[in-house]
Amino acid sequence: MKRHKFPCKCPSRRKILILCVTGWLIALLKLLHVERHFLSSKGIYLVEPFLSTSSYVRNRYSYLRNEFQYEINCSSVFEQDPHEIGKSLEIRRKEIIDLSDEDVVAMTSACHVYRSLRKYHLKPVSPEEESFPIAYSLVVHKDAVMVERLIHSLYSHQNIYCIHYDQKAAKNFPLRSNFELVVELKKLGGGNMLETVKPSSSKTERFTYHYELMKVPYEYVQMPVKTNISKDPPPHNIEVFVGSAYFVLSREFIQYTLKSSLAKDFFEWSRDTYSPDEHFWATLVRVPGVPGEVPRSAQDITDLQSKTRLVKWNYLEEHLYPPCTGTHLRSVCIYGAAELRWLLKYGHWFANKFDSKVDPVLVKCLAEKLAEQQKEWVYLSSDKYFLHINSMNASL
């Protein structure tokens, strides 16, 4: 039998095939390592280096375990040390990696592991706090890790936390430890702390016309849209005041609103208004005879006078407060590390806005300072408590 030889008529095809296969393999290798190469070339900062390199999360960066990580001295940041503030600015220029929502789900999937990681059950608490539980209504939107940090900073086992999802929620963070909040709340003596001012003409339109939920351009949900239909005056001859959706209310006041026919009627009347949570509470607190009443004749209580929440608006910077050292989003400052001392000293109880992707050093140091303050106040409180008990025993 003759063997027929088939010479390759197109030797270039073999070369092309080899080149294609080689190129495909190179592309695959690059695809597998692109994240590592990209991040290493740009420089990264892990907000949670231990967790991000551990098996407790979904998106593990184990190959970065031995990478250089900045050591941040939060006490020096608080004292506004130029070198430490400079570190925070260097970090902000890097690729900042925080825990994703999937990471938080993985981290919290096993309760005993999560307790061990975050040590909620070991947070110190004083007798004063035990006898004065606080109920929180937390409105959150995105970034589960920031929500977890918020709860961790506020947590004390006797408190109650109601978490409500709202696509328009802001990123807030406490400026006071739980012990300090209890002390401040006791000083109110059953009063309420909230913004309540007489409305401007533009704000008045929010509740003098009927609003309907409609689909509007560039919005992913229905929005309240003003109609030409005028509303009837508020029931019970109520005078409407406006404020914000963030407030501190006494238990007695809340019990009043749940039982009062006036409050229920006003609630129903407010259903078709624009942003009713910004006038409902600000108005009810002005009703004569309510627990913790603010008289109608009393002066306006602005957002700066109410300690509930501190917001730094860009058009008021250098007039009412120093410039923002972070960045701005819709005219509101997202704070930077250089504002840590100002935030803790200004006097408010909470502030907005914070973002670990903008300045992770501030978020880290604020949580650290609050934990230090809680531990210190509980320790001082226990000393004072035992001294009081000993003095009583000595007098018997």
Coordinates of C-alpha atoms in Angstrom, one line a residue:
M1 CA 0.0 0.0 0.0
K2 CA 1.3 3.4 -0.9
R3 CA 1.5 6.0 1.6
H4 CA 0.3 9.4 0.5
K5 CA 2.0 12.4 1.9
F6 CA -0.1 15.5 2.3
P7 CA 2.3 18.4 2.5
C8 CA 0.9 21.4 4.4
K9 CA -0.1 23.8 1.7
C10 CA -0.6 26.7 4.2
P11 CA 2.2 26.6 6.8
S12 CA 1.0 30.0 8.0
R13 CA -2.2 28.5 9.4
R14 CA -0.3 26.4 11.9
K15 CA 1.5 29.4 13.1
I16 CA -1.7 31.3 13.4
L17 CA -3.3 28.5 15.3
I18 CA -0.3 28.3 17.7
L19 CA -0.4 32.1 18.1
C20 CA -4.1 32.0 18.9
V21 CA -3.8 29.2 21.4
T22 CA -0.8 31.0 23.1
G23 CA -2.7 34.3 23.1
W24 CA -5.7 32.6 24.6
L25 CA -3.6 31.0 27.4
I26 CA -2.0 34.3 28.2
A27 CA -5.3 36.1 28.3
L28 CA -6.7 33.4 30.6
L29 CA -3.7 33.7 32.9
K30 CA -4.1 37.5 32.9
L31 CA -7.8 37.1 33.6
L32 CA -7.1 34.9 36.6
H33 CA -4.6 37.4 38.1
V34 CA -5.8 40.7 36.7
E35 CA -7.2 41.8 40.1
R36 CA -3.9 41.1 41.9
H37 CA -1.7 42.8 39.3
F38 CA -4.0 45.8 39.0
L39 CA -4.4 46.4 42.7
S40 CA -0.7 45.8 43.4
S41 CA 0.3 48.3 40.7
K42 CA -2.1 51.0 42.0
G43 CA -1.6 50.4 45.7
I44 CA -4.4 49.3 48.0
Y45 CA -5.8 49.8 51.5
L46 CA -7.9 47.1 53.2
V47 CA -10.3 48.8 55.6
E48 CA -10.7 45.4 57.4
P49 CA -7.3 43.7 56.8
F50 CA -7.9 40.7 59.1
L51 CA -11.4 39.9 57.8
S52 CA -10.6 40.7 54.1
T53 CA -7.7 38.1 54.1
S54 CA -9.6 35.5 56.2
S55 CA -12.0 32.7 55.3
Y56 CA -14.9 34.4 57.1
V57 CA -15.8 36.5 54.0
R58 CA -16.9 35.8 50.4
N59 CA -14.3 37.9 48.6
R60 CA -11.0 36.8 50.1
Y61 CA -7.8 38.7 49.4
S62 CA -5.5 36.1 51.0
Y63 CA -2.6 36.9 48.8
L64 CA -2.5 40.4 50.4
R65 CA -2.0 39.0 53.9
N66 CA 1.6 40.1 54.1
E67 CA 1.2 43.3 52.1
F68 CA 2.1 46.6 53.8
Q69 CA -0.7 48.1 55.8
Y70 CA -0.6 51.6 57.3
E71 CA -0.6 51.7 61.1
I72 CA -2.9 54.5 62.1
N73 CA -2.7 56.1 65.5
C74 CA -6.2 57.4 66.2
S75 CA -5.1 59.4 69.2
S76 CA -2.7 61.3 66.9
V77 CA -5.5 61.8 64.4
F78 CA -7.7 63.2 67.1
E79 CA -4.9 65.6 68.1
Q80 CA -4.6 66.6 64.4
D81 CA -1.0 65.5 64.1
P82 CA 0.1 66.5 60.6
H83 CA 2.0 63.3 60.0
E84 CA -0.9 61.1 60.9
I85 CA -3.4 63.3 58.9
G86 CA -0.9 63.0 56.0
K87 CA -1.2 59.2 56.2
S88 CA -5.0 59.4 55.8
L89 CA -4.5 61.5 52.7
E90 CA -2.1 59.0 51.2
I91 CA -4.6 56.2 51.9
R92 CA -7.4 58.1 50.2
R93 CA -5.3 58.1 47.0
K94 CA -5.2 54.3 47.0
E95 CA -7.7 51.6 46.0
I96 CA -9.8 51.3 49.1
I97 CA -11.3 47.8 49.6
D98 CA -14.0 47.4 52.2
L99 CA -16.2 44.4 53.0
S100 CA -18.9 43.9 50.3
D101 CA -22.5 43.1 51.2
E102 CA -21.8 39.4 50.3
D103 CA -18.8 39.5 52.8
V104 CA -21.1 40.7 55.6
V105 CA -23.6 38.0 54.8
A106 CA -20.9 35.4 55.0
M107 CA -19.4 36.9 58.2
T108 CA -22.8 36.8 60.0
S109 CA -24.0 33.4 58.7
A110 CA -22.7 31.6 61.8
C111 CA -23.8 33.4 64.9
H112 CA -21.2 32.0 67.3
V113 CA -18.4 32.9 64.8
Y114 CA -19.8 36.4 64.4
R115 CA -20.0 36.9 68.1
S116 CA -16.4 35.8 68.5
L117 CA -15.3 38.2 65.7
R118 CA -17.1 41.3 66.8
K119 CA -17.5 40.7 70.5
Y120 CA -20.9 42.4 71.0
H121 CA -21.5 40.4 74.2
L122 CA -18.3 41.8 75.7
K123 CA -19.2 45.4 75.4
P124 CA -19.1 47.1 78.8
V125 CA -22.3 48.4 80.3
S126 CA -23.0 50.4 83.4
P127 CA -25.9 50.1 85.9
E128 CA -27.2 53.5 84.7
E129 CA -27.4 52.2 81.1
E130 CA -29.1 48.9 82.3
S131 CA -31.9 51.0 83.9
F132 CA -32.3 53.3 80.9
P133 CA -32.7 51.4 77.6
I134 CA -32.9 53.3 74.4
A135 CA -35.1 52.4 71.4
Y136 CA -33.5 53.2 68.0
S137 CA -35.3 53.4 64.7
L138 CA -32.5 53.1 62.1
V139 CA -33.2 54.0 58.5
V140 CA -30.7 52.4 56.2
H141 CA -30.2 52.0 52.4
K142 CA -26.9 50.4 51.3
D143 CA -23.4 49.3 52.3
A144 CA -24.2 46.6 54.8
V145 CA -20.7 46.9 56.4
M146 CA -21.5 50.6 57.4
V147 CA -24.8 49.5 58.8
E148 CA -23.1 46.8 60.8
R149 CA -20.5 49.3 62.1
L150 CA -23.4 51.7 63.0
I151 CA -25.1 49.0 65.1
H152 CA -21.8 47.9 66.6
S153 CA -21.1 51.4 67.8
L154 CA -24.6 51.8 69.2
Y155 CA -25.0 48.4 70.7
S156 CA -25.9 47.7 74.3
H157 CA -27.8 44.5 75.1
Q158 CA -30.7 46.3 76.9
N159 CA -31.5 48.6 73.9
I160 CA -34.0 47.9 71.1
Y161 CA -33.1 48.4 67.4
C162 CA -35.7 48.6 64.7
I163 CA -34.1 48.7 61.2
H164 CA -36.0 50.1 58.3
Y165 CA -34.9 49.9 54.7
D166 CA -35.4 53.2 52.8
Q167 CA -33.8 54.0 49.4
K168 CA -33.4 57.6 50.4
A169 CA -31.7 56.9 53.7
A170 CA -28.4 58.7 54.6
K171 CA -25.2 57.4 56.2
N172 CA -25.2 58.4 59.8
F173 CA -22.8 57.6 62.7
P174 CA -22.9 58.3 66.4
L175 CA -20.6 60.9 68.0
R176 CA -21.4 59.8 71.6
S177 CA -21.0 56.5 73.4
N178 CA -24.1 54.7 74.8
F179 CA -23.2 55.8 78.3
E180 CA -22.9 59.5 77.2
L181 CA -26.2 59.3 75.3
V182 CA -27.9 58.0 78.4
V183 CA -26.5 60.9 80.5
E184 CA -27.6 63.4 77.8
L185 CA -31.1 61.9 77.5
K186 CA -31.6 62.0 81.3
K187 CA -30.7 65.7 81.2
L188 CA -33.8 66.3 79.0
G189 CA -36.0 65.3 81.9
G190 CA -38.7 63.8 79.7
G191 CA -38.3 66.5 77.0
N192 CA -37.9 65.9 73.3
M193 CA -34.9 66.9 71.1
L194 CA -35.8 67.8 67.5
E195 CA -35.8 70.5 64.9
T196 CA -39.1 72.5 64.8
V197 CA -39.4 75.7 62.9
K198 CA -42.0 77.8 61.2
P199 CA -42.2 76.8 57.5
S200 CA -41.0 79.0 54.6
S201 CA -43.3 79.6 51.7
S202 CA -41.6 76.9 49.6
K203 CA -42.0 74.4 52.5
T204 CA -45.6 75.4 53.0
E205 CA -46.4 74.1 49.5
R206 CA -45.4 70.6 50.7
F207 CA -48.6 70.3 52.8
T208 CA -51.1 72.7 51.3
Y209 CA -51.4 70.8 48.0
H210 CA -52.2 67.1 47.3
Y211 CA -49.2 65.0 46.2
E212 CA -49.4 61.8 44.1
L213 CA -46.8 59.1 43.6
M214 CA -45.7 59.1 40.0
K215 CA -43.0 57.8 37.8
V216 CA -40.6 60.7 37.0
P217 CA -37.6 60.9 34.6
Y218 CA -34.2 59.8 36.0
E219 CA -35.7 58.2 39.1
Y220 CA -35.8 54.5 39.7
V221 CA -38.9 54.6 42.0
Q222 CA -42.1 56.6 42.0
M223 CA -41.8 60.1 43.5
P224 CA -44.4 62.4 45.2
V225 CA -45.4 64.9 42.6
K226 CA -47.4 68.1 43.4
T227 CA -50.8 68.5 41.9
N228 CA -53.1 71.6 41.6
I229 CA -55.5 70.2 44.2
S230 CA -55.5 72.2 47.4
K231 CA -55.7 70.4 50.7
D232 CA -58.1 71.1 53.5
P233 CA -56.6 72.8 56.5
P234 CA -55.1 70.5 59.1
P235 CA -57.5 68.9 61.6
H236 CA -58.1 70.3 65.1
N237 CA -56.8 73.7 64.1
I238 CA -53.2 72.4 64.1
E239 CA -50.5 74.8 63.2
V240 CA -47.9 73.1 61.0
F241 CA -44.2 73.3 61.8
V242 CA -41.3 71.7 59.9
G243 CA -38.1 70.0 60.8
S244 CA -36.2 66.9 59.8
A245 CA -36.7 63.1 59.8
Y246 CA -34.2 62.7 62.6
F247 CA -35.3 63.3 66.2
V248 CA -35.1 62.2 69.8
L249 CA -38.5 61.6 71.5
S250 CA -39.4 60.5 75.0
R251 CA -41.4 57.3 75.7
E252 CA -44.2 59.3 77.1
F253 CA -44.5 61.4 74.0
I254 CA -44.6 58.3 71.8
Q255 CA -47.3 56.7 74.0
Y256 CA -49.3 59.9 73.6
T257 CA -49.1 59.8 69.7
L258 CA -50.2 56.1 69.7
K259 CA -53.3 56.8 71.7
S260 CA -54.3 60.4 70.8
S261 CA -57.1 60.9 68.3
L262 CA -55.6 64.2 67.4
A263 CA -52.3 62.5 66.4
K264 CA -54.1 59.8 64.4
D265 CA -56.2 62.4 62.5
F266 CA -53.1 64.5 61.7
F267 CA -51.3 61.3 60.5
E268 CA -54.1 60.5 58.1
W269 CA -54.2 64.2 56.9
S270 CA -50.5 64.0 56.2
R271 CA -50.6 60.9 54.0
D272 CA -50.8 62.8 50.7
T273 CA -48.2 65.5 51.7
Y274 CA -44.6 65.7 50.6
S275 CA -42.1 64.1 53.1
P276 CA -44.6 64.0 56.0
D277 CA -41.9 62.7 58.4
E278 CA -40.3 66.2 58.2
H279 CA -43.4 68.0 59.6
F280 CA -45.4 65.3 61.5
W281 CA -43.2 65.2 64.6
A282 CA -42.1 68.8 64.4
T283 CA -45.8 69.8 64.5
L284 CA -47.0 67.3 67.2
V285 CA -44.3 68.5 69.6
R286 CA -45.9 72.0 69.4
V287 CA -49.4 70.8 70.4
P288 CA -50.4 72.2 73.8
G289 CA -50.3 69.7 76.6
V290 CA -48.3 67.0 74.9
P291 CA -45.5 65.3 77.0
G292 CA -42.3 67.4 76.4
E293 CA -44.2 70.2 74.7
V294 CA -42.4 73.0 72.9
P295 CA -44.8 76.0 73.1
R296 CA -46.0 77.4 69.8
S297 CA -44.8 80.8 70.8
A298 CA -41.3 79.5 71.5
Q299 CA -38.5 80.4 69.1
D300 CA -37.5 78.1 66.2
I301 CA -35.3 75.1 67.1
T302 CA -32.9 74.7 64.1
D303 CA -30.8 71.8 63.2
L304 CA -27.8 73.4 64.9
Q305 CA -29.7 73.9 68.1
S306 CA -31.0 70.4 68.1
K307 CA -28.2 68.0 68.9
T308 CA -29.8 65.1 67.2
R309 CA -27.8 65.1 63.9
L310 CA -25.0 67.3 62.6
V311 CA -24.8 68.0 58.8
K312 CA -22.2 70.2 57.2
W313 CA -23.6 72.0 54.2
N314 CA -21.0 73.4 51.7
Y315 CA -22.7 76.8 51.4
L316 CA -22.4 77.3 55.2
E317 CA -18.8 76.2 55.5
E318 CA -16.4 78.9 56.9
H319 CA -19.5 80.7 58.3
L320 CA -21.0 78.2 60.8
Y321 CA -18.3 75.5 60.7
P322 CA -14.8 74.8 59.2
P323 CA -14.4 73.6 55.7
C324 CA -15.0 69.9 54.7
T325 CA -11.8 67.9 54.6
G326 CA -13.4 65.0 52.8
T327 CA -15.6 65.5 49.7
H328 CA -19.2 66.7 49.0
L329 CA -22.2 64.8 47.8
R330 CA -25.3 66.9 46.9
S331 CA -23.9 69.9 48.9
V332 CA -23.3 67.7 52.0
C333 CA -19.9 67.1 53.4
I334 CA -18.6 63.5 53.6
Y335 CA -16.3 64.0 56.5
G336 CA -12.5 63.4 56.4
A337 CA -10.1 62.3 59.1
A338 CA -9.0 65.9 59.9
E339 CA -12.5 66.5 61.2
L340 CA -12.5 63.8 63.9
R341 CA -11.7 66.2 66.8
W342 CA -14.3 68.8 65.5
L343 CA -17.0 66.1 65.3
L344 CA -16.5 64.8 68.8
K345 CA -16.2 68.3 70.3
Y346 CA -19.0 70.1 68.5
G347 CA -21.7 68.7 70.8
H348 CA -24.1 66.8 68.6
W349 CA -25.0 63.2 69.2
F350 CA -25.0 61.9 65.6
A351 CA -23.6 63.2 62.3
N352 CA -24.1 62.7 58.5
K353 CA -22.3 61.7 56.2
F354 CA -19.6 59.1 56.5
D355 CA -18.2 56.8 53.8
S356 CA -15.4 54.3 54.3
K357 CA -14.6 54.5 50.5
V358 CA -14.0 58.2 50.9
D359 CA -12.0 58.2 54.2
P360 CA -11.7 54.9 56.0
V361 CA -9.4 56.4 58.6
L362 CA -12.2 58.6 60.0
V363 CA -14.6 55.7 60.2
K364 CA -12.0 53.5 62.0
C365 CA -10.9 56.2 64.4
L366 CA -14.4 57.4 65.2
A367 CA -15.5 53.8 66.2
E368 CA -12.3 53.4 68.2
K369 CA -12.7 56.7 70.1
L370 CA -16.4 55.8 70.9
A371 CA -15.3 52.4 72.2
E372 CA -12.6 54.1 74.4
Q373 CA -15.1 56.6 75.8
Q374 CA -17.6 53.8 76.6
K375 CA -15.0 51.8 78.4
E376 CA -13.7 54.8 80.3
W377 CA -17.1 56.1 81.4
V378 CA -18.3 52.7 82.5
Y379 CA -15.1 52.3 84.5
L380 CA -15.5 55.7 86.2
S381 CA -19.1 55.0 86.8
S382 CA -18.4 51.7 88.5
D383 CA -15.7 53.4 90.7
K384 CA -18.3 56.0 91.6
Y385 CA -20.9 53.4 92.3
F386 CA -18.7 51.3 94.5
L387 CA -17.5 54.4 96.4
H388 CA -21.2 55.3 97.0
I389 CA -22.0 51.8 98.2
N390 CA -19.0 51.7 100.5
S391 CA -19.8 55.1 102.0
M392 CA -23.4 53.9 102.7
N393 CA -22.1 50.7 104.3
A394 CA -19.7 52.7 106.5
S395 CA -22.5 54.9 107.7
L396 CA -24.6 51.9 108.9

